XYZ file of C-alpha atoms in Angstrom:
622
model
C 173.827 64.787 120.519
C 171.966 68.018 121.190
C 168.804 68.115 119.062
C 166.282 70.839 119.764
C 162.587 69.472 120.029
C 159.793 71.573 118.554
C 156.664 69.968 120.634
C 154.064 72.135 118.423
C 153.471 71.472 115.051
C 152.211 72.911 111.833
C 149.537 74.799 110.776
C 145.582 75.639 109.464
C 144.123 74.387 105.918
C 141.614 76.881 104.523
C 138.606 75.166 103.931
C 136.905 76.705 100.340
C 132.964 77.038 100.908
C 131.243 75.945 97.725
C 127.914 78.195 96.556
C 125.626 75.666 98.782
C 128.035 76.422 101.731
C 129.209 72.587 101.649
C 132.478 72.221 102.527
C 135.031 70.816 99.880
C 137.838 69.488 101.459
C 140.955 70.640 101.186
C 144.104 68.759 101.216
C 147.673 69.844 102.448
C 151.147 68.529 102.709
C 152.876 71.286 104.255
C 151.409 73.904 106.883
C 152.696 76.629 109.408
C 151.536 78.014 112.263
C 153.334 81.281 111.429
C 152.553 82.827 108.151
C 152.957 80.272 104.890
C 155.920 77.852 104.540
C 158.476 78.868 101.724
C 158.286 75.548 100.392
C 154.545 75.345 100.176
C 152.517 72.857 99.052
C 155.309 72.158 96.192
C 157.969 70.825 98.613
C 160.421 68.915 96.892
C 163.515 68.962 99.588
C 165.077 71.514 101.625
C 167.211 73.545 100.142
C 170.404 73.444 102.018
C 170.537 69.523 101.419
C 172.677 67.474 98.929
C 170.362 65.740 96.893
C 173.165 63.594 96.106
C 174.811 63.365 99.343
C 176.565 59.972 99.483
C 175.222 56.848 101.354
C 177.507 54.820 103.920
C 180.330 54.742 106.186
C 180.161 54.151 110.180
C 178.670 56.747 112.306
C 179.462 56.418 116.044
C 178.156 57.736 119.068
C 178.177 57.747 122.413
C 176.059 57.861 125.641
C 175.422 57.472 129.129
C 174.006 54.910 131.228
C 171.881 51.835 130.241
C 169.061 50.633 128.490
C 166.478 47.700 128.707
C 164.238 48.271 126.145
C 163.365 48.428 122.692
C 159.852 49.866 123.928
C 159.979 53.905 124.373
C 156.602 54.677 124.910
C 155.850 53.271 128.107
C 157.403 54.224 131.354
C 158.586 51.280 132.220
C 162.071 50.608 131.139
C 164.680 52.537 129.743
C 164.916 52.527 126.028
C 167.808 52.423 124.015
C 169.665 55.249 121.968
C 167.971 55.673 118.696
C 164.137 55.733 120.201
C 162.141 58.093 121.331
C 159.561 58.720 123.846
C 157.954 60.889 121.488
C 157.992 60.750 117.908
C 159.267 58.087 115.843
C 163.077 57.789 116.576
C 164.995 55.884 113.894
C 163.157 53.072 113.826
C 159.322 54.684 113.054
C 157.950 57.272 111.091
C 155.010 59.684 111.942
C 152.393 60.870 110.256
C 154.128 64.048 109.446
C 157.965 65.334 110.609
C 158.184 68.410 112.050
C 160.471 70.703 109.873
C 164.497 71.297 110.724
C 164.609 75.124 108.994
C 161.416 76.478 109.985
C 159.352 77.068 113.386
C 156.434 75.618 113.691
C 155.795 73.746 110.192
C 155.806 70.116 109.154
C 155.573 68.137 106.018
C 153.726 65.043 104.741
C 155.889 61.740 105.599
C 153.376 58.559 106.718
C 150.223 60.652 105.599
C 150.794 62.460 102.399
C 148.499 65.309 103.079
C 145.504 66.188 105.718
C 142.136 68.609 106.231
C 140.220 69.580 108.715
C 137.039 71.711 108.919
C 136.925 75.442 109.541
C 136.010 74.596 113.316
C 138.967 72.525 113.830
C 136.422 69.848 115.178
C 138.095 67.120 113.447
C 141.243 65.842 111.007
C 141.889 63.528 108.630
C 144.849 62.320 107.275
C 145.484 60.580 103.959
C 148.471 58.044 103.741
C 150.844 57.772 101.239
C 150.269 54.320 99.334
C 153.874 53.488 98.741
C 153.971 53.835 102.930
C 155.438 50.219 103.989
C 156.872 48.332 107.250
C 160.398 46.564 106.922
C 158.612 43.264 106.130
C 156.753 44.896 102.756
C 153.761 45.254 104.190
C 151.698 47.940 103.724
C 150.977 50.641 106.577
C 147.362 51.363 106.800
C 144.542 53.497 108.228
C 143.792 50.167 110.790
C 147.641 50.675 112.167
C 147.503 54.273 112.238
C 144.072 53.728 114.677
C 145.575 50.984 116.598
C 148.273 53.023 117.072
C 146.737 56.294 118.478
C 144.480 54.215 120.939
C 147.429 52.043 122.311
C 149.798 54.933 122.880
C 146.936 57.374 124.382
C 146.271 54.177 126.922
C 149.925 53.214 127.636
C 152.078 56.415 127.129
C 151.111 59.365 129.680
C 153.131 61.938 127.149
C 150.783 61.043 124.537
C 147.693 60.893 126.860
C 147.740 64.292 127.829
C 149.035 65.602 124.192
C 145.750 64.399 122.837
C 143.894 64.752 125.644
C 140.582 66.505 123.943
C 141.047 63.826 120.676
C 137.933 61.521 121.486
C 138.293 59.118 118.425
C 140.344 57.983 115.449
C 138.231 56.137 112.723
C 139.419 54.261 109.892
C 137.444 56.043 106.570
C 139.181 53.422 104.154
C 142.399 51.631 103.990
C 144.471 54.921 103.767
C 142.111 57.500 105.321
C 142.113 57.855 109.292
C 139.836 60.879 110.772
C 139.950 62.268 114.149
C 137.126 63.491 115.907
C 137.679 66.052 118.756
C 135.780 66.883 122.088
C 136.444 70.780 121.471
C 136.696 73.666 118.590
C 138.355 76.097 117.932
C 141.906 74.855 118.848
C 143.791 75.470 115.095
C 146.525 73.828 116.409
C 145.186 70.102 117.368
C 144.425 69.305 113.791
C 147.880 69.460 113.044
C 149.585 68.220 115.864
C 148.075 65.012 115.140
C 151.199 64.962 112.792
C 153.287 63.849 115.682
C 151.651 60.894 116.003
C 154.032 57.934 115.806
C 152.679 54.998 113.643
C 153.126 51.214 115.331
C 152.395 47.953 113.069
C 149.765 46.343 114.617
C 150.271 43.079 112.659
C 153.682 42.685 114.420
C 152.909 43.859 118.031
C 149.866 41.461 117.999
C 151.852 38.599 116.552
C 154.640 36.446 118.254
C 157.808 36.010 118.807
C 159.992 33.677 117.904
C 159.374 31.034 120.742
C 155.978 31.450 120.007
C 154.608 33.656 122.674
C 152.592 36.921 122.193
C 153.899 40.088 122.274
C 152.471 43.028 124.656
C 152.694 46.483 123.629
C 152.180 47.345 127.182
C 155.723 45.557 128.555
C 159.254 46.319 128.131
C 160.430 44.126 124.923
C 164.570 43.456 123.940
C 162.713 41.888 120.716
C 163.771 44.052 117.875
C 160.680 45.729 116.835
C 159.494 46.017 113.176
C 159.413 49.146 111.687
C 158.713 51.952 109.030
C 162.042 53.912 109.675
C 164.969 54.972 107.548
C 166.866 52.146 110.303
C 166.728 49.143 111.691
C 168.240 47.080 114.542
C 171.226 45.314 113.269
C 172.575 43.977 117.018
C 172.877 44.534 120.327
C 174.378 43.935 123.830
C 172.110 44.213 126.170
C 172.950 47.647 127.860
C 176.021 48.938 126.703
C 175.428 48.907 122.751
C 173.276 48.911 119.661
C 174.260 48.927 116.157
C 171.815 50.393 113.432
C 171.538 49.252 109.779
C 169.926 52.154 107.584
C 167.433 50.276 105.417
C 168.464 50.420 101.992
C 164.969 49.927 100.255
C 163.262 52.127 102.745
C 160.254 53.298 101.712
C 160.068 56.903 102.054
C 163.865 57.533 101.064
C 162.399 60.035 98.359
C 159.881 61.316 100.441
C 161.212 65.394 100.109
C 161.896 65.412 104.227
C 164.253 62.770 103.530
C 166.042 63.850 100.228
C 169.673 64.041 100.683
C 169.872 63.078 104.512
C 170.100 60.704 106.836
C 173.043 59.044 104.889
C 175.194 57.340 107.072
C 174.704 53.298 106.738
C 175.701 52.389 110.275
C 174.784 54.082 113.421
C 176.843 52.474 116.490
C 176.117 53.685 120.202
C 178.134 52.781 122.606
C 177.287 53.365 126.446
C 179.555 54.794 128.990
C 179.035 55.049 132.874
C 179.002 58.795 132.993
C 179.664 62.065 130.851
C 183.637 62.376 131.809
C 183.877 59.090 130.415
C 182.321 59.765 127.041
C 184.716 62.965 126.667
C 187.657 60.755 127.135
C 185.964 58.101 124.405
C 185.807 61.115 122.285
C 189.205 62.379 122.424
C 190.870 58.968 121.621
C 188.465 58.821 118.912
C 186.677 56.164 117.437
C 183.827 55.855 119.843
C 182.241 59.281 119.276
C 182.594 61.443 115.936
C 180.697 64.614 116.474
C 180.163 65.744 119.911
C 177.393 68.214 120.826
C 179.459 70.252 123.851
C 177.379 71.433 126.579
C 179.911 71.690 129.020
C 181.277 75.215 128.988
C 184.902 74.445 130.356
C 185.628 71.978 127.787
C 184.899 73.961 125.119
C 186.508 77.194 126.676
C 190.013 75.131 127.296
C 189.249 71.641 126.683
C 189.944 71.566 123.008
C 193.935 70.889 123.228
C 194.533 67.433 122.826
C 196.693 65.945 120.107
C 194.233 64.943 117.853
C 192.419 68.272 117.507
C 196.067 70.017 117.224
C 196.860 67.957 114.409
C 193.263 69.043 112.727
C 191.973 65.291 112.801
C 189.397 67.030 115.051
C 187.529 70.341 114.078
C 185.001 72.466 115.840
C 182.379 75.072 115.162
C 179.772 77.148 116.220
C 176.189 77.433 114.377
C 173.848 79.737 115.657
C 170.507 79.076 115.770
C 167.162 80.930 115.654
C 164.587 78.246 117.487
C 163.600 79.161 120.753
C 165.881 78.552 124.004
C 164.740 75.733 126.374
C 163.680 76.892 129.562
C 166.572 75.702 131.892
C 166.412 75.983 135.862
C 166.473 74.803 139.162
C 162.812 73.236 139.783
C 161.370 72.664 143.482
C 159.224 69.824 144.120
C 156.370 71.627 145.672
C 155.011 67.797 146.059
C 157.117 68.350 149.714
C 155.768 70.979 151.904
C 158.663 72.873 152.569
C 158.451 74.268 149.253
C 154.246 74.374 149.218
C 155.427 78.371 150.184
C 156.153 80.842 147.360
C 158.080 82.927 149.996
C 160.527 80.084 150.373
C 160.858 79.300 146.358
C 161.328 82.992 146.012
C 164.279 83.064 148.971
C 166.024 80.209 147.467
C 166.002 82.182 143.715
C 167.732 85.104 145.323
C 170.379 82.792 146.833
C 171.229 81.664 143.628
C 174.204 83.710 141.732
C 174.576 83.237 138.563
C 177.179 85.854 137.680
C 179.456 84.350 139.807
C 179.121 80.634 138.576
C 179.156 82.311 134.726
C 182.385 83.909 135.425
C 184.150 81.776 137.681
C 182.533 77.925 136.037
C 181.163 78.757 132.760
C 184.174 80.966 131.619
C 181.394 83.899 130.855
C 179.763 82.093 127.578
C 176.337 82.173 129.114
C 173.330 83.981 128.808
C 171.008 84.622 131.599
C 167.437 82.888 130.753
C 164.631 85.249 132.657
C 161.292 83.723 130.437
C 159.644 80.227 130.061
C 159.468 81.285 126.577
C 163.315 83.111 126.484
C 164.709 84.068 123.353
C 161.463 85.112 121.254
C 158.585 87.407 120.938
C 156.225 85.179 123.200
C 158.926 86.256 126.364
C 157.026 88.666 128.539
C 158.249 91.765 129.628
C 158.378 95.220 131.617
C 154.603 95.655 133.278
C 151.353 93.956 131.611
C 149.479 95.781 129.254
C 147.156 95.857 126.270
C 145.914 92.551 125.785
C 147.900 90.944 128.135
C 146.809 93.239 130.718
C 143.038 92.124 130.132
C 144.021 89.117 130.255
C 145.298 88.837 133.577
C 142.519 91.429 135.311
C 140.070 88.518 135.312
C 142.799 86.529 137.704
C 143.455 89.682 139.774
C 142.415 88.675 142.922
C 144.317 84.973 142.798
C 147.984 86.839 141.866
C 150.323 88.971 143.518
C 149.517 92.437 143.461
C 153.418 93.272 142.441
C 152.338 91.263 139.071
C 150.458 94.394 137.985
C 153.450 96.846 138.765
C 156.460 95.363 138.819
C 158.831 94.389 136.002
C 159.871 90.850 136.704
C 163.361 90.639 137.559
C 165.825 87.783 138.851
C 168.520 88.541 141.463
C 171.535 90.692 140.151
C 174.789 89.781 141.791
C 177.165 91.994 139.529
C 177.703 94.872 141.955
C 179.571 95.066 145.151
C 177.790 94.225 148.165
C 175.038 92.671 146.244
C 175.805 88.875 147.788
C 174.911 90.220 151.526
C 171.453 92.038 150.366
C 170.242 89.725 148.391
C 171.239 86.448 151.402
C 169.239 89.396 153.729
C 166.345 89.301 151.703
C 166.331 85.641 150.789
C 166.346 85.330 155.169
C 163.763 87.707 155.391
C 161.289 85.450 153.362
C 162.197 82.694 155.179
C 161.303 84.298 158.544
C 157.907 85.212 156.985
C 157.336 81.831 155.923
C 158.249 80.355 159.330
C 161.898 79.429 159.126
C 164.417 80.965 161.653
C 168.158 80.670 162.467
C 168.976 78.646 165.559
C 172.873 77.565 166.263
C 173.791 78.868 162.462
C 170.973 76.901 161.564
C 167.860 77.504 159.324
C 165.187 75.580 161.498
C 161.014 75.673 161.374
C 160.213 78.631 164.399
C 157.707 75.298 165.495
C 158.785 72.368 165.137
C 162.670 72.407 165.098
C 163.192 70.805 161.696
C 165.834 71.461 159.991
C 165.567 73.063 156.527
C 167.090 70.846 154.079
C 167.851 70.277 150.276
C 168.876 67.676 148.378
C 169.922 68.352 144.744
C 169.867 64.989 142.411
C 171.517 64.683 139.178
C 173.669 62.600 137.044
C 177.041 63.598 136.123
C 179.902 66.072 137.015
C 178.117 68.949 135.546
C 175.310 68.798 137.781
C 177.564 69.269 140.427
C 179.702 72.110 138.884
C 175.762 73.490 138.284
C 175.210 73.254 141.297
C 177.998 72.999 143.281
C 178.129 76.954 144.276
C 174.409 77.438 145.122
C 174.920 74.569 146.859
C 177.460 76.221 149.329
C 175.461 79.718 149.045
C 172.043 77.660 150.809
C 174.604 76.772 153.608
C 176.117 80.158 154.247
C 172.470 80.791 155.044
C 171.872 77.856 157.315
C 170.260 75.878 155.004
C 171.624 71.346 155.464
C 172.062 71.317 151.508
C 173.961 68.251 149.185
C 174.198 67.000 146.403
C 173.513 63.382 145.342
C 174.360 62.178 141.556
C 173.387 58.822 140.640
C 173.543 56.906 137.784
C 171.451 57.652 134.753
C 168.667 55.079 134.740
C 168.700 55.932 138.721
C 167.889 59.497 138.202
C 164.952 58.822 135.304
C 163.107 56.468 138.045
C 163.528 59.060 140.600
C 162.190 61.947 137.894
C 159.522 59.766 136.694
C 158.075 59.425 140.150
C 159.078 62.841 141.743
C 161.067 61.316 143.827
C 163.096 64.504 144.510
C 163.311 67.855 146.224
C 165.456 69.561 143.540
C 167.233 69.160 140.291
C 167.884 70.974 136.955
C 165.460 70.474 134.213
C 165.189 71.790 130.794
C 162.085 71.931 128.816
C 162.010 72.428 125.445
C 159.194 75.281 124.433
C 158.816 76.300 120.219
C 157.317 79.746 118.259
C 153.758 77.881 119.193
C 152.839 77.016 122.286
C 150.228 74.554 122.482
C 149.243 70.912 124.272
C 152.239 70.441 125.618
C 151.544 73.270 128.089
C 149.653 71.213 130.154
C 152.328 68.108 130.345
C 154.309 71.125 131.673
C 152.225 73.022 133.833
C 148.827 71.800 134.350
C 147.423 70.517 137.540
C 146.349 66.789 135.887
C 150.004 66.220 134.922
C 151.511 67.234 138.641
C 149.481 63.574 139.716
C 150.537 62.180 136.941
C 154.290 59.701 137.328
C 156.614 60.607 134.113
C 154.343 64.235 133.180
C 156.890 67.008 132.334
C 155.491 68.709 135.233
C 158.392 68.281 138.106
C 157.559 71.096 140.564
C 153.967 69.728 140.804
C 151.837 72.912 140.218
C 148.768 73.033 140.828
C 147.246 76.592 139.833
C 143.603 77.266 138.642
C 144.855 80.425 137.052
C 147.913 78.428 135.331
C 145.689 75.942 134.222
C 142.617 78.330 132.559
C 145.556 80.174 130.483
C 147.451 76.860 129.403
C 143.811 76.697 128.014
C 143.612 79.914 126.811
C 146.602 79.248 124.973
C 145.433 76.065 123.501
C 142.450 77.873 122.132
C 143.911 81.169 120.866
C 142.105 82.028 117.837
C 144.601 84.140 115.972
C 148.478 84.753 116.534
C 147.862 88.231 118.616
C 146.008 86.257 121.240
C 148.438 83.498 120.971
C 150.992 86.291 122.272
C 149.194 87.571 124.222
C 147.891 84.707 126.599
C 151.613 83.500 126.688
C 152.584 86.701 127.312
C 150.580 86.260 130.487
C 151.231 82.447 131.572
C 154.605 83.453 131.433
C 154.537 86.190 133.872
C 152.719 84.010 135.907
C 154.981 81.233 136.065
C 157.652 83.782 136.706
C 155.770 85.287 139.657
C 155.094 82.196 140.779
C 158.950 81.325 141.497
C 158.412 77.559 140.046
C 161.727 77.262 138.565
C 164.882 78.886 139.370
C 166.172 80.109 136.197
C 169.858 79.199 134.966
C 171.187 80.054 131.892
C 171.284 79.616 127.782
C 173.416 79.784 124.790
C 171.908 81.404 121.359
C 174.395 78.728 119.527
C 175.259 75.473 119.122
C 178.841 73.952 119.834
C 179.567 71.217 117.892
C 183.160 69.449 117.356
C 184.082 66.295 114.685
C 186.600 64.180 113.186
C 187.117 65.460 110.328
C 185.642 62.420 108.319
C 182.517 63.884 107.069
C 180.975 65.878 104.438
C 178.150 68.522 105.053
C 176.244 71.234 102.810
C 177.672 74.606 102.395
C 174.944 75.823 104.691
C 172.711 74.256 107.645
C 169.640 75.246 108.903
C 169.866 78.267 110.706
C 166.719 77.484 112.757
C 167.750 74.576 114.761
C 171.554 75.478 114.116
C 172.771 72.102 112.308
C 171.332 69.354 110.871
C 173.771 65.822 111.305
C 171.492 64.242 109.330
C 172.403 65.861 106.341
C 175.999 65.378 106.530
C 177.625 61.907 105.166
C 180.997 60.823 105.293
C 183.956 60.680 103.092
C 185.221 57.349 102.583
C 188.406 58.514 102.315
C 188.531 60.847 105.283
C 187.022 57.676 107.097
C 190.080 55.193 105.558
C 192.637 57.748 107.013
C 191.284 58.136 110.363
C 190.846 54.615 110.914
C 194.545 54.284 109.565
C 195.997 57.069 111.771
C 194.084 56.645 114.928
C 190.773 58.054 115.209
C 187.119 58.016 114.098
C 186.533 54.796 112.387
C-alpha cells in the first residue's frame, strides 16, 4: 500500500497570562501548524467517514520479502507487515495521530489533550483514562516514560527526532511532562505526539517458558498492545494474520470513528514485486493495490477479471506534499566526495526519455526537496531568503546567488551530446579522463565505476537507461537487485554507491531534517541520511528551520536549505505523480468522498459481505 507519511506534527497552544503573569495552563486536543484546524478543539470525527461503516470481512494484502520480527524499533531485524519503525503500526497507539485530511495537524488518541509554555521549553501530555493494553490494563504516565527513554536509547529514528528532549517525568498516573534542552522550537512540543507508547509491564515480564523479555532484541513473541489489532498467527516469514480487537479501547476515540473496519488483515509475502502483481490479478491474495509502476497502469489493466468489472480502478488526487524521489550518491566513497562529479552524473541522467519511452509520459519532473508546495524554492534568492543565505556566502557556490536552479533538459534535438559534453567536462576538472573508451582517474588508472542496488524490476527499468547513458560516457556501470531484507542491511549500513530513495517531507519541516541531512545522522547506521552529508551550512539551517519562530521564517529558511541541497547535487532528482493510483476488487464499500490531502483513506472503507460472498464464489478476492 502507498501511504504518505507526514513526519511533522501539529501545532502551538496559546498560553492565557493571568493578572499576576502566572501562567494557566492550557489544554488542547487538536492543533495545527498552519492556521487553526476546522475541527477544532470540538472534534468529533472526520467528516468524510461513515460513522456507521460496517465491521468485518477479510482484508488481504500483499508484500515483498521477509520478516523476523515482531520488534520495529530497533535495527536489528526485519519487522513484519503491520509495524512500523515509526509510529504505532496496528498494533500500538501514540500519544496523538497525525491527521489524514489536513497538513500538519493531529488529534488527541493515547493523551487526550497537551500544553506547553509560551517558550516551548517543555510539554505535557494528559492521558485519556479509559486508555488500556489488550490485557485490560491500564496505560499510564510510568509506560509512556519508559517508553520514550527505551526507544530514544534503542531506536536511532527516534534518537535524533528528540534529540534536544532531555527528560520525560511522570507528574501523576496520567500526566507525563517533557522537559527540553532548547526554546523556542513551536514545533517540538507537539511532535512529542508521535511518540509510540510500549507497555512496560509486558516487555519487562516473561515469556511463556519463563525467560525475560529484552526490548533491545529481535522478538517472534507476539507483543501486547494498545492498537485497534492484534496478532492472530503467523508463519514465520511469509505471513501474518491480524485480528481487529473488538473491545478496543479507543474505538470511539473521534480519529477512529467510522474506520479501520475490516476484522481480518492477512499479509502474505512474495519474493519480489512481479510476483505480487500476478497474486493480484488472480485475486484473492491482494484486494486493493496501490500502483506505482507506470506501465501497468498505462496497459496493464486488461486481464479478465478487471474486464468483467470484478476489478475497478481510480485515481484520487491528493494535496500533501510530493516525496523527494532521486538517485542518491554515497559520498561515504570518495569518488563521489566531488560535487563536480555528482553534478556530471545529474546531467547524464534523461529523464524525458525514460518518461516517454518507460513511464508512458504520466510523470512529473521533481526539481525541489520540498516539490509540490510553497516551501519549493525558486528563480534567484531574495528577500528573506536572500539574507538568509549572505551569512553562508563565502562556503556556497557563487552561481547560488545568480542562477535559477535548473536540472538537465533533454527535450530538444541535440540536447543528449551537450549535455554528455558537459557532464565530461566536469569530470576532467575533477580528475577523471577517457583512456581506451574508458573513464579512468588522470593518476592512478582506476576505473570509474557505479554500482546501482535495488530490489525489484522497477529499479532496473529506473534505472536501466541511465545506466547505459554512464557507459556511453565511459563510465563501468551495473546494476545489482537483491532481495528485500538484502537491500535494507545494505541501506542501513551504507553499504552502497547508488540507489533510489524517496523521502517523505510535509507543509512543516522540522526534526526530521536532521535524520535527513545533518552531519550526526551521515555516522549514524539506519539515519535517513544515505548520501552522507556533511555540511556546516546544511546543518546551521536544518537548525534554523527547527527554530523558525513564525511561518514566514519557516519559508523562508527552507526556502534556502533547499537551494542548497539543490546546489549541492546530493540527489539526482527523478520524478512524481500529483495522484494516487489505486485499483480493487470490487468487494468494498467507501464514503462518497476521501480525503483530498493524502488522496484516500483504506481505512475508512469496509467491505460488503455480499460483494465478498460473490467474489469468493466466482474467483477472486476472498
Amino acid at each position: 500500500m502507498r501511504f504518505r507519511t507526514v513526519l511533522s506534527l501539529i501545532g502551538f497552544a496559546v498560553v492565557a497570562l493571568q493578572p499576576a503573569a502566572a501562567q494557566e495552563r492550557e489544554w488542547h486536543s487538536t492543533a495545527s501548524l498552519i492556521g487553526e484546524s476546522k475541527y477544532g478543539d470540538d472534534f468529533e470525527r472526520y467528516d468524510y467517514v461513515n460513522p456507521d461503516a460496517p465491521k468485518g470481512g477479510t482484508f488481504n494484502a500483499t508484500t515483498s520479502g521477509s520478516f523476523d520480527s515482531f520488534n520495529p524499533y530497533i535495527i536489528r531485524g526485519t519487522p513484519a507487515a503491520g509495524f512500523a519503525r515509526f509510529g504505532g503500526g496496528l498494533l500500538y497507539d501514540t500519544l496523538m495521530e497525525q491527521a489524514t485530511d489536513e497538513p500538519s495537524t493531529s488529534h488527541a488518541l493515547v493523551a487526550e489533550a497537551y500544553s506547553n509554555p509560551d517558550d516551548y521549553s517543555s510539554a505535557t501530555y494528559r492521558l485519556n483514562p479509559k486508555a488500556r493494553w489488550h490485557d485490560g490494563e491500564p496505560i499510564t504516565a510510568e509506560d509512556v516514560v519508559w517508553s520514550f527513554n527505551v526507544l530514544k536509547e534503542n531506536s536511532q529514528l527516534y534518537n535524533r527526532y528528540y534529540e534536544n528532549v532531555t527528560e520525560a517525568v511522570a507528574v501523576n498516573d496520567h500526566e507525563v511532562e517533557f522537559t527540553f534542552n532548547e526554546t523556542g522550537n513551536r514545533e517540538l512540543p507537539h511532535i512529542m505526539g508521535d511518540l509510540v507508547v510500549l507497555p512496560k509491564h509486558w516487555w519487562e515480564g516473561t515469556d511463556a517458558d519463563g525467560n525475560p523479555r529484552d526490548v533491545t532484541e529481535p522478538t517472534l513473541e507476539p507483543p501486547l498492545g494498545s492498537g485497534p489489532y492484534r496478532i492472530k498467527s503467523f508463519n514465520a516469514g511469509s505471513e501474518i494474520i491480524w485480528e481487529r480487537v473488538d473491545d478496543y479501547w479507543g474505538k470511539d476515540v473521534p480519529v477512529k470513528v467510522g474506520r479501520e473496519n475490516f476484522d481480518i488483515r492477512r499479509y502474505v509475502y512474495f519474493r519480489d514485486r512481479n510476483s505480487e502483481w500476478e497474486a493480484f490479478k488472480k485475486g484473492g491474495l491482494e484486494d486493493i493495490r496501490s500502483e506505482l509502476r507506470s506501465q501497468y497502469w498505462a496497459e496493464g489493466y486488461d486481464f479478465p477479471a478487471f474486464q468483467e468489472g470484478k476489478v475497478v480502478r481510480k485515481t484520487f488526487p491528493t494535496k500533501s506534499p510530493e516525496p523527494m524521489q532521486g538517485f542518491t550518491m554515497n559520498m561515504r566513497r570518495d569518488k563521489f566526495k566531488d560535487r563536480r562529479v555528482r553534478m556530471a552524473l545529474t546531467y547524464l541522467f534523461d529523464f524525458e526519455t525514460m518518461n516517454r519511452t518507460r513511464l508512458y509520459g504520466l510523470r512529473t519532473r521533481t526539481d525541489s526537496y520540498f516539490v509540490g508546495d510553497e516551501l519549493a524554492s525558486s528563480g534567484v534568492p531574495e528577500g528573506r531568503e536572500l539574507e538568509i543565505l549572505e551569512e553562508y556566502r563565502d562556503q556556497l557556490p557563487p552561481e547560488l546567488f545568480t542562477e535559477e536552479f535548473t536540472l538537465p533538459d533533454y527535450s530538444e534535438r541535440g540536447a543528449q551530446r551537450a549535455n554528455q559534453r558537459k557532464a565530461f567536462e566536469l569530470f576532467r576538472q575533477a580528475g577523471w579522463v577517457s583512456r581506451d573508451g574508458k573513464l579512468v582517474n588522470e593518476t592512478t588508472g582506476e576505473p570509474f565505476t557505479v554500482e546501482y542496488l535495488g530490489s525489484s524490476p522497477t529499479d532496473e527499468i529506473i534505472a536501466g537507461l541511465f545506466v547505459e547513458d554512464m557507459r556511453k560516457l565511459g563510465i563501468d556501470a551495473s546494476i545489482r537487485i537483491v532481495d528485500q531484507a538484502q537491500e535494507i542491511n545494505r541501506l542501513q549500513n551504507f553499504d552502497f554507491d547508488m540507489t533510489t530513495v524517496i523521502l517523505a517531507q510535509s507543509l512543516s519541516p522540522g526534526n526530521e531534517q536532521r535524520d535527513f541531512w545533518s552531519s550526526t545522522a551521515a555516522d549514524q547506521p539506519d539515519s535517513r541520511n544515505y548520501s552522507g552529508i556533511k555540511d556546516p551550512v546544511v546543518d546551521a539551517l536544518v537548525d534554523r528551520v527547527i527554530f523558525a519562530k513564525d511561518r514566514e521564517e519557516l519559508i523562508a529558511t527552507t526556502h534556502a536549505l533547499d537551494r542548497v541541497l539543490l546546489w549541492g547535487y546530493y540527489y539526482i532528482p527523478q520524478f512524481y505523480s500529483p495522484e494516487v493510483w489505486l485499483a480493487w476488487w470490487d468487494k468494498f464499500g467507501m464514503p462518497d468522498k476521501q480525503p483530498s490531502y493524502i488522496g484516500a483513506d483504506i481505512d475508512s472503507w469496509w467491505i460488503v459481505p455480499e460483494k465478498e460472498a460473490a467474489l469468493a464464489t466466482n474467483g477472486g478476492g476472498q
